[in-house]
Structures are given as C-alpha cells and as structure tokens.
PDB file of C-alpha atoms in Angstrom:
ATOM      1  CA  UNK A  16       0.000   0.000   0.000  1.00  0.00           C
ATOM      2  CA  UNK A  17       1.400   3.381  -1.003  1.00  0.00           C
ATOM      3  CA  UNK A  18      -0.149   6.557   0.328  1.00  0.00           C
ATOM      4  CA  UNK A  19       0.156  10.078  -0.987  1.00  0.00           C
ATOM      5  CA  UNK A  20       2.285  12.518   0.982  1.00  0.00           C
ATOM      6  CA  UNK A  21      -0.873  14.017   2.493  1.00  0.00           C
ATOM      7  CA  UNK A  22      -2.205  10.724   3.860  1.00  0.00           C
ATOM      8  CA  UNK A  23      -1.037   8.939   6.954  1.00  0.00           C
ATOM      9  CA  UNK A  24      -0.189   5.252   6.733  1.00  0.00           C
ATOM     10  CA  UNK A  25      -1.479   3.138   9.587  1.00  0.00           C
ATOM     11  CA  UNK A  26       1.121   0.606  10.778  1.00  0.00           C
ATOM     12  CA  UNK A  27       1.621  -1.803  13.666  1.00  0.00           C
ATOM     13  CA  UNK A  28       4.902  -1.225  15.488  1.00  0.00           C
ATOM     14  CA  UNK A  29       6.634  -3.704  17.775  1.00  0.00           C
ATOM     15  CA  UNK A  30       9.297  -3.253  20.438  1.00  0.00           C
ATOM     16  CA  UNK A  31      12.566  -4.906  19.491  1.00  0.00           C
ATOM     17  CA  UNK A  32      15.867  -5.587  21.185  1.00  0.00           C
ATOM     18  CA  UNK A  33      18.348  -4.645  18.472  1.00  0.00           C
ATOM     19  CA  UNK A  34      22.065  -4.536  19.357  1.00  0.00           C
ATOM     20  CA  UNK A  35      24.152  -1.861  17.627  1.00  0.00           C
ATOM     21  CA  UNK A  36      27.734  -0.668  17.827  1.00  0.00           C
ATOM     22  CA  UNK A  37      27.894   1.904  20.626  1.00  0.00           C
ATOM     23  CA  UNK A  38      29.307   4.865  18.660  1.00  0.00           C
ATOM     24  CA  UNK A  39      27.008   4.174  15.715  1.00  0.00           C
ATOM     25  CA  UNK A  40      24.030   4.325  18.055  1.00  0.00           C
ATOM     26  CA  UNK A  41      25.244   7.657  19.466  1.00  0.00           C
ATOM     27  CA  UNK A  42      25.450   9.119  15.956  1.00  0.00           C
ATOM     28  CA  UNK A  43      21.969   7.818  15.106  1.00  0.00           C
ATOM     29  CA  UNK A  44      20.502   9.226  18.316  1.00  0.00           C
ATOM     30  CA  UNK A  45      22.183  12.577  17.648  1.00  0.00           C
ATOM     31  CA  UNK A  46      20.815  12.630  14.109  1.00  0.00           C
ATOM     32  CA  UNK A  47      17.309  11.765  15.310  1.00  0.00           C
ATOM     33  CA  UNK A  48      17.508  14.572  17.877  1.00  0.00           C
ATOM     34  CA  UNK A  49      18.749  16.999  15.212  1.00  0.00           C
ATOM     35  CA  UNK A  50      15.693  16.172  13.084  1.00  0.00           C
ATOM     36  CA  UNK A  51      13.370  16.206  16.121  1.00  0.00           C
ATOM     37  CA  UNK A  52      12.240  12.634  15.557  1.00  0.00           C
ATOM     38  CA  UNK A  53      12.441   9.333  17.369  1.00  0.00           C
ATOM     39  CA  UNK A  54      15.243   6.885  16.747  1.00  0.00           C
ATOM     40  CA  UNK A  55      12.668   4.387  15.479  1.00  0.00           C
ATOM     41  CA  UNK A  56      11.263   6.880  12.956  1.00  0.00           C
ATOM     42  CA  UNK A  57      14.780   7.649  11.734  1.00  0.00           C
ATOM     43  CA  UNK A  58      15.637   3.960  11.301  1.00  0.00           C
ATOM     44  CA  UNK A  59      12.359   3.256   9.505  1.00  0.00           C
ATOM     45  CA  UNK A  60      13.079   6.091   7.069  1.00  0.00           C
ATOM     46  CA  UNK A  61      16.638   4.925   6.417  1.00  0.00           C
ATOM     47  CA  UNK A  62      15.525   1.338   5.798  1.00  0.00           C
ATOM     48  CA  UNK A  63      12.598   2.306   3.543  1.00  0.00           C
ATOM     49  CA  UNK A  64      14.901   4.486   1.433  1.00  0.00           C
ATOM     50  CA  UNK A  65      17.466   1.658   1.246  1.00  0.00           C
ATOM     51  CA  UNK A  66      14.787  -0.833   0.174  1.00  0.00           C
ATOM     52  CA  UNK A  67      13.910   1.529  -2.694  1.00  0.00           C
ATOM     53  CA  UNK A  68      17.577   1.927  -3.627  1.00  0.00           C
ATOM     54  CA  UNK A  69      17.477   5.625  -2.709  1.00  0.00           C
ATOM     55  CA  UNK A  70      19.875   7.683  -0.603  1.00  0.00           C
ATOM     56  CA  UNK A  71      18.059   8.841   2.574  1.00  0.00           C
ATOM     57  CA  UNK A  72      20.123  11.966   3.363  1.00  0.00           C
ATOM     58  CA  UNK A  73      20.470  15.446   1.913  1.00  0.00           C
ATOM     59  CA  UNK A  74      23.858  17.132   1.628  1.00  0.00           C
ATOM     60  CA  UNK A  75      23.172  19.144   4.776  1.00  0.00           C
ATOM     61  CA  UNK A  76      22.272  16.003   6.716  1.00  0.00           C
ATOM     62  CA  UNK A  77      25.431  14.262   5.445  1.00  0.00           C
ATOM     63  CA  UNK A  78      27.477  17.161   6.839  1.00  0.00           C
ATOM     64  CA  UNK A  79      25.673  16.800  10.186  1.00  0.00           C
ATOM     65  CA  UNK A  80      26.420  13.060  10.170  1.00  0.00           C
ATOM     66  CA  UNK A  81      30.106  13.809   9.536  1.00  0.00           C
ATOM     67  CA  UNK A  82      30.059  16.210  12.511  1.00  0.00           C
ATOM     68  CA  UNK A  83      28.426  13.598  14.753  1.00  0.00           C
ATOM     69  CA  UNK A  84      30.859  10.906  13.603  1.00  0.00           C
ATOM     70  CA  UNK A  85      33.741  13.192  14.531  1.00  0.00           C
ATOM     71  CA  UNK A  86      32.205  14.050  17.922  1.00  0.00           C
ATOM     72  CA  UNK A  87      31.587  10.397  18.823  1.00  0.00           C
ATOM     73  CA  UNK A  88      34.811   9.147  17.193  1.00  0.00           C
ATOM     74  CA  UNK A  89      32.968   6.827  14.816  1.00  0.00           C
ATOM     75  CA  UNK A  90      35.596   5.723  12.315  1.00  0.00           C
ATOM     76  CA  UNK A  91      33.568   2.910  10.730  1.00  0.00           C
ATOM     77  CA  UNK A  92      32.164   2.986   7.222  1.00  0.00           C
ATOM     78  CA  UNK A  93      30.259   0.515   5.048  1.00  0.00           C
ATOM     79  CA  UNK A  94      33.406  -1.518   4.354  1.00  0.00           C
ATOM     80  CA  UNK A  95      33.366  -2.601   8.012  1.00  0.00           C
ATOM     81  CA  UNK A  96      29.815  -3.972   7.897  1.00  0.00           C
ATOM     82  CA  UNK A  97      30.782  -7.642   7.434  1.00  0.00           C
ATOM     83  CA  UNK A  98      33.890  -7.473   9.606  1.00  0.00           C
ATOM     84  CA  UNK A  99      32.473  -6.222  12.921  1.00  0.00           C
ATOM     85  CA  UNK A 100      33.482  -8.296  15.909  1.00  0.00           C
ATOM     86  CA  UNK A 101      32.051  -8.121  19.385  1.00  0.00           C
ATOM     87  CA  UNK A 102      33.703  -8.603  22.740  1.00  0.00           C
ATOM     88  CA  UNK A 103      32.080 -11.431  24.638  1.00  0.00           C
ATOM     89  CA  UNK A 104      32.757 -12.612  28.143  1.00  0.00           C
ATOM     90  CA  UNK A 105      33.472 -16.291  28.620  1.00  0.00           C
ATOM     91  CA  UNK A 106      32.923 -17.516  32.177  1.00  0.00           C
ATOM     92  CA  UNK A 107      36.272 -17.913  33.919  1.00  0.00           C
ATOM     93  CA  UNK A 108      38.358 -16.236  31.238  1.00  0.00           C
ATOM     94  CA  UNK A 109      39.285 -12.789  29.952  1.00  0.00           C
ATOM     95  CA  UNK A 110      37.256 -10.969  27.353  1.00  0.00           C
ATOM     96  CA  UNK A 111      37.693 -12.289  23.840  1.00  0.00           C
ATOM     97  CA  UNK A 112      36.510 -11.186  20.440  1.00  0.00           C
ATOM     98  CA  UNK A 113      33.891 -13.087  18.565  1.00  0.00           C
ATOM     99  CA  UNK A 114      32.775 -12.437  15.011  1.00  0.00           C
ATOM    100  CA  UNK A 115      29.103 -11.590  14.723  1.00  0.00           C
ATOM    101  CA  UNK A 116      27.370 -13.457  11.972  1.00  0.00           C
ATOM    102  CA  UNK A 117      25.957 -11.233   9.271  1.00  0.00           C
ATOM    103  CA  UNK A 118      23.635 -12.305   6.471  1.00  0.00           C
ATOM    104  CA  UNK A 119      25.233 -12.386   3.031  1.00  0.00           C
ATOM    105  CA  UNK A 120      23.917  -9.841   0.582  1.00  0.00           C
TER     106      UNK A 120
END
C-alpha cells in the first residue's frame, strides 16, 4: 500500500531488542535529535529508502552526520559492515573477540 504525501499510513509497530555498535548508536541518536524525531522513525526512514535503492540523506544532513561521527569518534564505514566483531565474556576467562554473523547480501 502506497499513500500520498498528504495521507497517513497506519502501521503496527513492535518493540525490538536490536544490538548496535555503541558509537554508531550515538550518531543515530544525535541525528534523530537533530531532526526532532524518534530513533525508530529515523531507522524506519533509512531502511525504507534503502529498500527503494534511494539515498536517505540530503547534503546538509550528510554534513551533520560527519560532525556527529567526529564528535563520537565513529571511524567505521560501510566496508566494516561484514567485519564487525564483538567482545564477549566467557565464564572464567578474559574478554575475547567473537565475530558476529551477518547475512550475506
């Protein structure tokens, strides 16, 4: 169902427990705050644009993202997406790194 820009689209939302890289989340929260929207609304917009093969951000927003990345020391880009590893605690041992499984594209 596609609605015109003047119509609202009724949806059912669910609470989810998504895990994200800490600095990435800080940038997303900062961007949502900048646009006076919720983090969920921001993520929905990004994903819907991606599903349509469209870029979700204007030039001004890209500059704001660059500022936020600098502030929160986020040095990751899309080339890191399949290489992210997470520290996990094993009982009785020191922290180790474990590769997170990512779906193949």
